[in-house]
Every structure is written in C-alpha cells, then in structure tokens.
PDB file of N, CA, C and O in Angstrom:
ATOM      1  N   MET A   1      -6.928  56.680   9.870  1.00  0.00           N
ATOM      2  CA  MET A   1      -6.100  55.474  10.977  1.00  0.00           C
ATOM      3  C   MET A   1      -7.024  54.309  10.727  1.00  0.00           C
ATOM      4  O   MET A   1      -6.472  53.471  10.934  1.00  0.00           O
ATOM      5  N   THR A   2      -8.230  54.165  10.807  1.00  0.00           N
ATOM      6  CA  THR A   2      -9.604  53.349  10.457  1.00  0.00           C
ATOM      7  C   THR A   2      -8.721  52.606   9.107  1.00  0.00           C
ATOM      8  O   THR A   2      -9.026  51.248   9.232  1.00  0.00           O
ATOM      9  N   THR A   3      -8.491  53.333   8.232  1.00  0.00           N
ATOM     10  CA  THR A   3      -8.139  52.570   6.402  1.00  0.00           C
ATOM     11  C   THR A   3      -7.219  52.093   6.658  1.00  0.00           C
ATOM     12  O   THR A   3      -7.299  50.765   6.452  1.00  0.00           O
ATOM     13  N   ALA A   4      -5.969  52.826   7.598  1.00  0.00           N
ATOM     14  CA  ALA A   4      -4.872  51.797   7.717  1.00  0.00           C
ATOM     15  C   ALA A   4      -4.745  50.701   8.485  1.00  0.00           C
ATOM     16  O   ALA A   4      -4.459  49.356   7.995  1.00  0.00           O
ATOM     17  N   MET A   5      -5.562  50.644   9.636  1.00  0.00           N
ATOM     18  CA  MET A   5      -5.887  49.448  10.429  1.00  0.00           C
ATOM     19  C   MET A   5      -6.849  48.364   9.783  1.00  0.00           C
ATOM     20  O   MET A   5      -6.800  47.102   9.897  1.00  0.00           O
ATOM     21  N   ALA A   6      -7.852  48.709   8.642  1.00  0.00           N
ATOM     22  CA  ALA A   6      -8.459  47.914   8.423  1.00  0.00           C
ATOM     23  C   ALA A   6      -7.678  47.199   6.768  1.00  0.00           C
ATOM     24  O   ALA A   6      -8.002  45.834   6.917  1.00  0.00           O
ATOM     25  N   GLN A   7      -6.926  48.056   6.273  1.00  0.00           N
ATOM     26  CA  GLN A   7      -6.283  47.521   5.465  1.00  0.00           C
ATOM     27  C   GLN A   7      -4.979  46.425   5.943  1.00  0.00           C
ATOM     28  O   GLN A   7      -4.821  45.265   5.278  1.00  0.00           O
ATOM     29  N   MET A   8      -4.701  46.603   6.926  1.00  0.00           N
ATOM     30  CA  MET A   8      -3.862  45.628   7.618  1.00  0.00           C
ATOM     31  C   MET A   8      -4.659  44.121   8.427  1.00  0.00           C
ATOM     32  O   MET A   8      -3.938  43.328   7.936  1.00  0.00           O
ATOM     33  N   LEU A   9      -5.857  44.401   8.769  1.00  0.00           N
ATOM     34  CA  LEU A   9      -6.781  43.340   9.162  1.00  0.00           C
ATOM     35  C   LEU A   9      -6.643  42.418   8.131  1.00  0.00           C
ATOM     36  O   LEU A   9      -6.989  41.366   7.944  1.00  0.00           O
ATOM     37  N   ASP A  10      -7.127  43.085   6.915  1.00  0.00           N
ATOM     38  CA  ASP A  10      -7.401  42.610   5.774  1.00  0.00           C
ATOM     39  C   ASP A  10      -6.114  41.838   5.251  1.00  0.00           C
ATOM     40  O   ASP A  10      -6.424  40.935   4.420  1.00  0.00           O
ATOM     41  N   SER A  11      -4.718  42.286   5.189  1.00  0.00           N
ATOM     42  CA  SER A  11      -3.922  41.809   4.497  1.00  0.00           C
ATOM     43  C   SER A  11      -3.478  40.432   5.602  1.00  0.00           C
ATOM     44  O   SER A  11      -3.172  39.456   5.120  1.00  0.00           O
ATOM     45  N   MET A  12      -3.711  40.769   6.976  1.00  0.00           N
ATOM     46  CA  MET A  12      -3.601  39.222   7.731  1.00  0.00           C
ATOM     47  C   MET A  12      -4.450  38.504   7.824  1.00  0.00           C
ATOM     48  O   MET A  12      -4.084  37.258   7.639  1.00  0.00           O
ATOM     49  N   GLU A  13      -6.082  38.915   7.331  1.00  0.00           N
ATOM     50  CA  GLU A  13      -6.731  37.822   6.805  1.00  0.00           C
ATOM     51  C   GLU A  13      -6.202  37.076   6.042  1.00  0.00           C
ATOM     52  O   GLU A  13      -6.007  35.702   5.785  1.00  0.00           O
ATOM     53  N   HIS A  14      -5.795  37.677   4.915  1.00  0.00           N
ATOM     54  CA  HIS A  14      -5.885  36.765   3.597  1.00  0.00           C
ATOM     55  C   HIS A  14      -4.176  36.253   3.718  1.00  0.00           C
ATOM     56  O   HIS A  14      -4.420  35.202   3.031  1.00  0.00           O
ATOM     57  N   ALA A  15      -3.115  36.647   4.683  1.00  0.00           N
ATOM     58  CA  ALA A  15      -2.201  35.812   4.947  1.00  0.00           C
ATOM     59  C   ALA A  15      -2.594  34.445   5.544  1.00  0.00           C
ATOM     60  O   ALA A  15      -1.821  33.581   5.216  1.00  0.00           O
ATOM     61  N   MET A  16      -3.494  34.749   6.575  1.00  0.00           N
ATOM     62  CA  MET A  16      -3.581  33.222   7.368  1.00  0.00           C
ATOM     63  C   MET A  16      -4.730  32.689   6.339  1.00  0.00           C
ATOM     64  O   MET A  16      -4.629  31.323   6.489  1.00  0.00           O
ATOM     65  N   LYS A  17      -5.547  32.949   5.484  1.00  0.00           N
ATOM     66  CA  LYS A  17      -6.011  32.371   4.135  1.00  0.00           C
ATOM     67  C   LYS A  17      -5.210  31.577   3.675  1.00  0.00           C
ATOM     68  O   LYS A  17      -5.047  30.138   3.302  1.00  0.00           O
ATOM     69  N   LEU A  18      -4.414  32.118   2.869  1.00  0.00           N
ATOM     70  CA  LEU A  18      -2.964  31.354   2.004  1.00  0.00           C
ATOM     71  C   LEU A  18      -2.370  30.319   2.716  1.00  0.00           C
ATOM     72  O   LEU A  18      -2.093  29.756   2.127  1.00  0.00           O
ATOM     73  N   GLN A  19      -2.140  30.634   4.180  1.00  0.00           N
ATOM     74  CA  GLN A  19      -1.040  29.631   5.055  1.00  0.00           C
ATOM     75  C   GLN A  19      -2.036  28.530   5.007  1.00  0.00           C
ATOM     76  O   GLN A  19      -1.532  27.322   5.106  1.00  0.00           O
ATOM     77  N   ASN A  20      -3.443  28.521   5.609  1.00  0.00           N
ATOM     78  CA  ASN A  20      -3.897  27.649   5.706  1.00  0.00           C
ATOM     79  C   ASN A  20      -4.654  26.508   4.521  1.00  0.00           C
ATOM     80  O   ASN A  20      -4.418  25.680   4.013  1.00  0.00           O
ATOM     81  N   GLN A  21      -4.619  27.582   3.267  1.00  0.00           N
ATOM     82  CA  GLN A  21      -4.827  27.091   2.012  1.00  0.00           C
ATOM     83  C   GLN A  21      -3.605  26.107   1.376  1.00  0.00           C
ATOM     84  O   GLN A  21      -3.624  24.923   1.042  1.00  0.00           O
ATOM     85  N   ALA A  22      -2.236  26.529   1.860  1.00  0.00           N
ATOM     86  CA  ALA A  22      -0.955  25.595   1.678  1.00  0.00           C
ATOM     87  C   ALA A  22      -1.236  24.521   2.459  1.00  0.00           C
ATOM     88  O   ALA A  22      -0.509  23.591   2.037  1.00  0.00           O
ATOM     89  N   ARG A  23      -1.397  24.801   3.695  1.00  0.00           N
ATOM     90  CA  ARG A  23      -1.319  23.597   4.755  1.00  0.00           C
ATOM     91  C   ARG A  23      -2.163  22.505   4.273  1.00  0.00           C
ATOM     92  O   ARG A  23      -1.776  21.382   4.333  1.00  0.00           O
ATOM     93  N   THR A  24      -3.641  23.080   3.913  1.00  0.00           N
ATOM     94  CA  THR A  24      -4.146  22.206   3.309  1.00  0.00           C
ATOM     95  C   THR A  24      -3.791  21.084   2.279  1.00  0.00           C
ATOM     96  O   THR A  24      -3.864  20.082   1.671  1.00  0.00           O
ATOM     97  N   GLN A  25      -3.130  22.055   1.048  1.00  0.00           N
ATOM     98  CA  GLN A  25      -2.650  21.406  -0.211  1.00  0.00           C
ATOM     99  C   GLN A  25      -1.211  20.216   0.622  1.00  0.00           C
ATOM    100  O   GLN A  25      -1.241  19.716  -0.234  1.00  0.00           O
ATOM    101  N   ARG A  26      -0.385  20.969   1.349  1.00  0.00           N
ATOM    102  CA  ARG A  26       0.467  20.269   1.821  1.00  0.00           C
ATOM    103  C   ARG A  26      -0.202  18.547   2.466  1.00  0.00           C
ATOM    104  O   ARG A  26       0.640  17.552   2.360  1.00  0.00           O
ATOM    105  N   ARG A  27      -1.401  18.574   3.456  1.00  0.00           N
ATOM    106  CA  ARG A  27      -2.120  17.149   3.507  1.00  0.00           C
ATOM    107  C   ARG A  27      -2.316  16.789   2.901  1.00  0.00           C
ATOM    108  O   ARG A  27      -2.498  15.492   2.530  1.00  0.00           O
ATOM    109  N   ALA A  28      -2.937  17.294   1.754  1.00  0.00           N
ATOM    110  CA  ALA A  28      -3.618  16.381   0.248  1.00  0.00           C
ATOM    111  C   ALA A  28      -2.805  15.723  -0.171  1.00  0.00           C
ATOM    112  O   ALA A  28      -2.850  14.610  -0.627  1.00  0.00           O
ATOM    113  N   GLN A  29      -1.446  16.434  -0.354  1.00  0.00           N
ATOM    114  CA  GLN A  29      -0.589  16.008  -1.199  1.00  0.00           C
ATOM    115  C   GLN A  29       0.082  14.665  -0.078  1.00  0.00           C
ATOM    116  O   GLN A  29       0.649  13.615  -0.328  1.00  0.00           O
ATOM    117  N   LYS A  30       0.587  14.822   0.841  1.00  0.00           N
ATOM    118  CA  LYS A  30       1.007  13.563   2.064  1.00  0.00           C
ATOM    119  C   LYS A  30       0.294  13.078   1.917  1.00  0.00           C
ATOM    120  O   LYS A  30       0.576  11.428   1.883  1.00  0.00           O
ATOM    121  N   ALA A  31      -1.373  12.910   2.171  1.00  0.00           N
ATOM    122  CA  ALA A  31      -2.304  11.556   2.044  1.00  0.00           C
ATOM    123  C   ALA A  31      -2.431  11.092   0.415  1.00  0.00           C
ATOM    124  O   ALA A  31      -2.371   9.813   0.742  1.00  0.00           O
ATOM    125  N   GLU A  32      -1.977  11.909  -0.527  1.00  0.00           N
ATOM    126  CA  GLU A  32      -1.792  11.243  -1.586  1.00  0.00           C
ATOM    127  C   GLU A  32      -0.853  10.354  -1.694  1.00  0.00           C
ATOM    128  O   GLU A  32      -0.674   9.212  -2.202  1.00  0.00           O
ATOM    129  N   GLU A  33       0.791  10.567  -1.392  1.00  0.00           N
ATOM    130  CA  GLU A  33       1.760   9.852  -1.171  1.00  0.00           C
ATOM    131  C   GLU A  33       1.687   9.011  -0.235  1.00  0.00           C
ATOM    132  O   GLU A  33       1.894   7.838  -0.614  1.00  0.00           O
ATOM    133  N   GLU A  34       1.195   8.830   0.590  1.00  0.00           N
ATOM    134  CA  GLU A  34       0.526   7.888   1.789  1.00  0.00           C
ATOM    135  C   GLU A  34      -0.314   6.789   1.059  1.00  0.00           C
ATOM    136  O   GLU A  34       0.173   5.829   1.036  1.00  0.00           O
ATOM    137  N   LYS A  35      -1.239   7.077   0.580  1.00  0.00           N
ATOM    138  CA  LYS A  35      -2.147   6.140  -0.563  1.00  0.00           C
ATOM    139  C   LYS A  35      -1.174   5.351  -1.637  1.00  0.00           C
ATOM    140  O   LYS A  35      -1.498   4.485  -1.523  1.00  0.00           O
ATOM    141  N   LYS A  36      -0.376   6.364  -2.259  1.00  0.00           N
ATOM    142  CA  LYS A  36      -0.068   5.947  -3.555  1.00  0.00           C
ATOM    143  C   LYS A  36       1.275   4.417  -2.584  1.00  0.00           C
ATOM    144  O   LYS A  36       1.003   3.253  -3.097  1.00  0.00           O
ATOM    145  N   ALA A  37       1.769   5.009  -1.267  1.00  0.00           N
ATOM    146  CA  ALA A  37       2.552   3.979  -0.820  1.00  0.00           C
ATOM    147  C   ALA A  37       1.607   2.508  -0.304  1.00  0.00           C
ATOM    148  O   ALA A  37       2.330   1.427  -0.563  1.00  0.00           O
ATOM    149  N   PHE A  38       0.625   2.615   0.463  1.00  0.00           N
ATOM    150  CA  PHE A  38      -0.009   1.784   0.875  1.00  0.00           C
ATOM    151  C   PHE A  38      -0.114   0.593  -0.373  1.00  0.00           C
ATOM    152  O   PHE A  38      -0.376  -0.386  -0.348  1.00  0.00           O
ATOM    153  N   GLN A  39      -0.979   1.238  -1.642  1.00  0.00           N
ATOM    154  CA  GLN A  39      -1.010   0.654  -2.872  1.00  0.00           C
ATOM    155  C   GLN A  39      -0.278  -0.128  -3.196  1.00  0.00           C
ATOM    156  O   GLN A  39      -0.356  -1.505  -3.603  1.00  0.00           O
ATOM    157  N   GLU A  40       1.291   0.426  -3.149  1.00  0.00           N
ATOM    158  CA  GLU A  40       2.035  -0.386  -3.731  1.00  0.00           C
ATOM    159  C   GLU A  40       2.314  -1.499  -2.567  1.00  0.00           C
ATOM    160  O   GLU A  40       3.098  -2.347  -3.179  1.00  0.00           O
ATOM    161  N   LYS A  41       2.246  -1.303  -1.585  1.00  0.00           N
ATOM    162  CA  LYS A  41       2.160  -2.298  -0.191  1.00  0.00           C
ATOM    163  C   LYS A  41       1.620  -3.616  -0.611  1.00  0.00           C
ATOM    164  O   LYS A  41       1.856  -4.608  -0.647  1.00  0.00           O
ATOM    165  N   LEU A  42       0.220  -2.982  -0.842  1.00  0.00           N
ATOM    166  CA  LEU A  42      -1.142  -4.460  -1.131  1.00  0.00           C
ATOM    167  C   LEU A  42      -0.293  -4.983  -2.063  1.00  0.00           C
ATOM    168  O   LEU A  42      -0.514  -6.052  -2.714  1.00  0.00           O
ATOM    169  N   THR A  43       0.249  -4.637  -3.495  1.00  0.00           N
ATOM    170  CA  THR A  43       0.520  -4.620  -4.530  1.00  0.00           C
ATOM    171  C   THR A  43       1.852  -6.073  -4.413  1.00  0.00           C
ATOM    172  O   THR A  43       1.529  -7.249  -4.729  1.00  0.00           O
ATOM    173  N   ARG A  44       2.736  -5.358  -4.275  1.00  0.00           N
ATOM    174  CA  ARG A  44       3.884  -6.287  -3.461  1.00  0.00           C
ATOM    175  C   ARG A  44       3.433  -7.523  -2.495  1.00  0.00           C
ATOM    176  O   ARG A  44       3.772  -8.384  -2.548  1.00  0.00           O
ATOM    177  N   ALA A  45       2.305  -7.453  -1.440  1.00  0.00           N
ATOM    178  CA  ALA A  45       1.745  -8.426  -1.115  1.00  0.00           C
ATOM    179  C   ALA A  45       1.133  -9.404  -1.404  1.00  0.00           C
ATOM    180  O   ALA A  45       0.913 -10.452  -1.383  1.00  0.00           O
ATOM    181  N   ALA A  46       0.575  -8.980  -2.591  1.00  0.00           N
ATOM    182  CA  ALA A  46      -0.546  -9.942  -3.553  1.00  0.00           C
ATOM    183  C   ALA A  46       0.544 -10.604  -4.189  1.00  0.00           C
ATOM    184  O   ALA A  46       0.443 -11.751  -4.664  1.00  0.00           O
ATOM    185  N   ALA A  47       1.680 -10.013  -4.856  1.00  0.00           N
ATOM    186  CA  ALA A  47       2.748 -10.837  -5.426  1.00  0.00           C
ATOM    187  C   ALA A  47       3.378 -11.561  -4.599  1.00  0.00           C
ATOM    188  O   ALA A  47       3.371 -13.178  -5.416  1.00  0.00           O
ATOM    189  N   ASN A  48       3.501 -11.235  -3.456  1.00  0.00           N
ATOM    190  CA  ASN A  48       4.270 -12.071  -2.956  1.00  0.00           C
ATOM    191  C   ASN A  48       3.128 -13.421  -2.354  1.00  0.00           C
ATOM    192  O   ASN A  48       3.851 -15.058  -2.405  1.00  0.00           O
ATOM    193  N   ASP A  49       2.134 -13.108  -2.114  1.00  0.00           N
ATOM    194  CA  ASP A  49       1.017 -14.212  -2.079  1.00  0.00           C
ATOM    195  C   ASP A  49       1.099 -15.595  -3.084  1.00  0.00           C
ATOM    196  O   ASP A  49       1.007 -16.127  -2.743  1.00  0.00           O
ATOM    197  N   LEU A  50       1.143 -14.598  -4.375  1.00  0.00           N
ATOM    198  CA  LEU A  50       0.616 -15.439  -5.561  1.00  0.00           C
ATOM    199  C   LEU A  50       1.962 -16.576  -5.615  1.00  0.00           C
ATOM    200  O   LEU A  50       1.836 -17.566  -5.898  1.00  0.00           O
ATOM    201  N   GLU A  51       3.233 -15.747  -5.387  1.00  0.00           N
ATOM    202  CA  GLU A  51       4.547 -16.623  -5.284  1.00  0.00           C
ATOM    203  C   GLU A  51       4.443 -17.538  -4.400  1.00  0.00           C
ATOM    204  O   GLU A  51       5.274 -18.677  -4.313  1.00  0.00           O
ATOM    205  N   LEU A  52       4.314 -17.307  -3.003  1.00  0.00           N
ATOM    206  CA  LEU A  52       4.057 -18.411  -2.018  1.00  0.00           C
ATOM    207  C   LEU A  52       3.044 -19.580  -2.606  1.00  0.00           C
ATOM    208  O   LEU A  52       3.463 -20.929  -2.018  1.00  0.00           O
ATOM    209  N   ASN A  53       1.676 -19.330  -2.818  1.00  0.00           N
ATOM    210  CA  ASN A  53       0.943 -20.232  -3.074  1.00  0.00           C
ATOM    211  C   ASN A  53       1.505 -21.165  -4.150  1.00  0.00           C
ATOM    212  O   ASN A  53       1.248 -22.241  -4.587  1.00  0.00           O
ATOM    213  N   GLY A  54       1.864 -20.347  -5.083  1.00  0.00           N
ATOM    214  CA  GLY A  54       2.633 -21.254  -6.264  1.00  0.00           C
ATOM    215  C   GLY A  54       3.841 -22.234  -5.490  1.00  0.00           C
ATOM    216  O   GLY A  54       3.850 -23.143  -6.606  1.00  0.00           O
ATOM    217  N   MET A  55       4.702 -21.509  -4.793  1.00  0.00           N
ATOM    218  CA  MET A  55       5.509 -22.454  -4.196  1.00  0.00           C
ATOM    219  C   MET A  55       5.162 -23.734  -3.846  1.00  0.00           C
ATOM    220  O   MET A  55       5.287 -24.799  -3.559  1.00  0.00           O
ATOM    221  N   ALA A  56       3.783 -23.299  -2.784  1.00  0.00           N
ATOM    222  CA  ALA A  56       2.929 -24.155  -2.016  1.00  0.00           C
ATOM    223  C   ALA A  56       2.210 -25.483  -2.847  1.00  0.00           C
ATOM    224  O   ALA A  56       2.722 -26.652  -2.814  1.00  0.00           O
ATOM    225  N   THR A  57       2.281 -24.997  -3.868  1.00  0.00           N
ATOM    226  CA  THR A  57       1.428 -25.753  -4.760  1.00  0.00           C
ATOM    227  C   THR A  57       2.312 -27.175  -5.468  1.00  0.00           C
ATOM    228  O   THR A  57       2.247 -28.031  -5.674  1.00  0.00           O
ATOM    229  N   ARG A  58       3.293 -26.188  -5.994  1.00  0.00           N
ATOM    230  CA  ARG A  58       5.187 -27.237  -6.383  1.00  0.00           C
ATOM    231  C   ARG A  58       5.174 -28.075  -5.642  1.00  0.00           C
ATOM    232  O   ARG A  58       5.647 -29.361  -5.658  1.00  0.00           O
ATOM    233  N   VAL A  59       4.995 -27.565  -4.031  1.00  0.00           N
ATOM    234  CA  VAL A  59       5.904 -28.483  -3.470  1.00  0.00           C
ATOM    235  C   VAL A  59       4.541 -29.982  -3.002  1.00  0.00           C
ATOM    236  O   VAL A  59       4.998 -30.735  -2.799  1.00  0.00           O
ATOM    237  N   LYS A  60       3.324 -29.313  -3.044  1.00  0.00           N
ATOM    238  CA  LYS A  60       2.213 -30.049  -2.544  1.00  0.00           C
ATOM    239  C   LYS A  60       2.453 -31.325  -3.974  1.00  0.00           C
ATOM    240  O   LYS A  60       2.236 -32.491  -3.711  1.00  0.00           O
ATOM    241  N   GLY A  61       2.803 -30.743  -5.087  1.00  0.00           N
ATOM    242  CA  GLY A  61       2.565 -31.691  -6.426  1.00  0.00           C
ATOM    243  C   GLY A  61       3.898 -32.592  -5.826  1.00  0.00           C
ATOM    244  O   GLY A  61       3.640 -33.786  -6.234  1.00  0.00           O
ATOM    245  N   ALA A  62       4.865 -32.101  -5.601  1.00  0.00           N
ATOM    246  CA  ALA A  62       6.315 -32.830  -5.719  1.00  0.00           C
ATOM    247  C   ALA A  62       6.009 -34.193  -4.437  1.00  0.00           C
ATOM    248  O   ALA A  62       6.247 -35.134  -4.894  1.00  0.00           O
ATOM    249  N   GLU A  63       5.264 -33.506  -3.631  1.00  0.00           N
ATOM    250  CA  GLU A  63       4.629 -34.830  -2.355  1.00  0.00           C
ATOM    251  C   GLU A  63       4.114 -35.912  -3.058  1.00  0.00           C
ATOM    252  O   GLU A  63       4.338 -36.966  -2.905  1.00  0.00           O
ATOM    253  N   ASP A  64       2.520 -35.507  -3.884  1.00  0.00           N
ATOM    254  CA  ASP A  64       2.166 -36.256  -4.278  1.00  0.00           C
ATOM    255  C   ASP A  64       2.299 -37.121  -5.195  1.00  0.00           C
ATOM    256  O   ASP A  64       2.450 -38.025  -5.114  1.00  0.00           O
ATOM    257  N   ALA A  65       3.572 -36.498  -5.792  1.00  0.00           N
ATOM    258  CA  ALA A  65       4.575 -37.561  -6.898  1.00  0.00           C
ATOM    259  C   ALA A  65       5.092 -38.800  -6.317  1.00  0.00           C
ATOM    260  O   ALA A  65       5.431 -39.596  -6.424  1.00  0.00           O
ATOM    261  N   VAL A  66       5.744 -38.317  -5.051  1.00  0.00           N
ATOM    262  CA  VAL A  66       6.541 -38.926  -4.057  1.00  0.00           C
ATOM    263  C   VAL A  66       5.675 -40.213  -3.692  1.00  0.00           C
ATOM    264  O   VAL A  66       5.981 -41.673  -3.865  1.00  0.00           O
ATOM    265  N   GLN A  67       4.481 -39.848  -3.101  1.00  0.00           N
ATOM    266  CA  GLN A  67       3.233 -40.946  -2.421  1.00  0.00           C
ATOM    267  C   GLN A  67       3.221 -41.826  -4.184  1.00  0.00           C
ATOM    268  O   GLN A  67       3.109 -42.586  -3.685  1.00  0.00           O
ATOM    269  N   ARG A  68       2.675 -41.028  -4.963  1.00  0.00           N
ATOM    270  CA  ARG A  68       2.467 -42.011  -6.184  1.00  0.00           C
ATOM    271  C   ARG A  68       3.222 -43.181  -6.418  1.00  0.00           C
ATOM    272  O   ARG A  68       3.194 -44.320  -7.007  1.00  0.00           O
ATOM    273  N   ASP A  69       4.768 -42.270  -6.450  1.00  0.00           N
ATOM    274  CA  ASP A  69       6.022 -43.262  -6.954  1.00  0.00           C
ATOM    275  C   ASP A  69       6.059 -44.474  -5.897  1.00  0.00           C
ATOM    276  O   ASP A  69       6.156 -45.620  -6.604  1.00  0.00           O
ATOM    277  N   GLN A  70       5.887 -44.158  -4.525  1.00  0.00           N
ATOM    278  CA  GLN A  70       6.191 -45.064  -3.410  1.00  0.00           C
ATOM    279  C   GLN A  70       4.962 -46.299  -3.621  1.00  0.00           C
ATOM    280  O   GLN A  70       4.770 -47.317  -3.795  1.00  0.00           O
ATOM    281  N   LEU A  71       3.784 -46.082  -3.658  1.00  0.00           N
ATOM    282  CA  LEU A  71       2.262 -46.555  -4.219  1.00  0.00           C
ATOM    283  C   LEU A  71       2.712 -47.320  -5.190  1.00  0.00           C
ATOM    284  O   LEU A  71       2.698 -48.708  -5.053  1.00  0.00           O
ATOM    285  N   MET A  72       3.014 -47.062  -6.078  1.00  0.00           N
ATOM    286  CA  MET A  72       3.246 -47.761  -7.622  1.00  0.00           C
ATOM    287  C   MET A  72       4.744 -48.777  -7.020  1.00  0.00           C
ATOM    288  O   MET A  72       4.521 -49.899  -7.686  1.00  0.00           O
ATOM    289  N   GLY A  73       5.466 -48.648  -6.513  1.00  0.00           N
ATOM    290  CA  GLY A  73       6.635 -49.189  -6.041  1.00  0.00           C
ATOM    291  C   GLY A  73       5.961 -50.665  -5.331  1.00  0.00           C
ATOM    292  O   GLY A  73       6.318 -51.956  -5.664  1.00  0.00           O
ATOM    293  N   LEU A  74       5.253 -50.289  -4.414  1.00  0.00           N
ATOM    294  CA  LEU A  74       4.724 -51.567  -3.518  1.00  0.00           C
ATOM    295  C   LEU A  74       3.625 -52.325  -4.519  1.00  0.00           C
ATOM    296  O   LEU A  74       3.723 -53.563  -3.884  1.00  0.00           O
ATOM    297  N   MET A  75       2.822 -51.573  -4.851  1.00  0.00           N
ATOM    298  CA  MET A  75       1.995 -52.137  -6.327  1.00  0.00           C
ATOM    299  C   MET A  75       2.522 -53.145  -6.956  1.00  0.00           C
ATOM    300  O   MET A  75       2.286 -54.406  -6.903  1.00  0.00           O
ATOM    301  N   MET A  76       3.530 -52.752  -7.187  1.00  0.00           N
ATOM    302  CA  MET A  76       4.854 -53.870  -8.376  1.00  0.00           C
ATOM    303  C   MET A  76       5.391 -54.744  -7.766  1.00  0.00           C
ATOM    304  O   MET A  76       5.718 -55.689  -8.340  1.00  0.00           O
ATOM    305  N   ALA A  77       5.759 -54.551  -6.375  1.00  0.00           N
ATOM    306  CA  ALA A  77       6.385 -55.275  -5.812  1.00  0.00           C
ATOM    307  C   ALA A  77       5.464 -56.273  -5.067  1.00  0.00           C
ATOM    308  O   ALA A  77       6.004 -57.368  -4.305  1.00  0.00           O
ATOM    309  N   GLY A  78       4.249 -56.238  -5.364  1.00  0.00           N
ATOM    310  CA  GLY A  78       3.266 -56.864  -4.949  1.00  0.00           C
ATOM    311  C   GLY A  78       2.487 -56.844  -3.373  1.00  0.00           C
ATOM    312  O   GLY A  78       2.161 -58.309  -2.756  1.00  0.00           O
ATOM    313  N   PHE A  79       3.031 -55.944  -2.634  1.00  0.00           N
ATOM    314  CA  PHE A  79       2.144 -55.737  -1.429  1.00  0.00           C
ATOM    315  C   PHE A  79       0.960 -55.328  -1.950  1.00  0.00           C
ATOM    316  O   PHE A  79       0.133 -55.011  -2.132  1.00  0.00           O
TER     317      PHE A  79
END
C-alpha cells in the first residue's frame, strides 16, 4: 500500500512540475510577444517622429522663403 501511495505522490508531484513548467513557458512566450509588440510601437513612433520633424522642417523652410521673398520685395521697392 505504501508503494502505491508513494507512486501516486510521485505522479502528482511530476504532474505539478509539468504544469508549472508549462505555465512558465506560456508566461515567457507572452512576455516575448509583449516585448516584440512594444519594440514595434517604438519603431513606429520613431518613424512618425522623423516624418513630423521632416514636415516641420519643410514648413519652416517655406515660411523662411516667404519672409525672404517679402524682404527682397521691400528692398527692391526702396523701403
């Protein structure tokens, strides 16, 4: 009877270890997926930031060109 009980306890312990191992693997996989998703978001944010900076530079350049043209017009008009 004690041998059967010991086998049952060993079997239960083994099952619990397998469950814990599977749970740990699922957590690790989920963490890896979340890390990957976060990295993708960071990459998209960086790309958006670059695009916005480029647009701001173009707008600033256009504003500077307008001011330059206005100044040239004033200088040519004799002001």
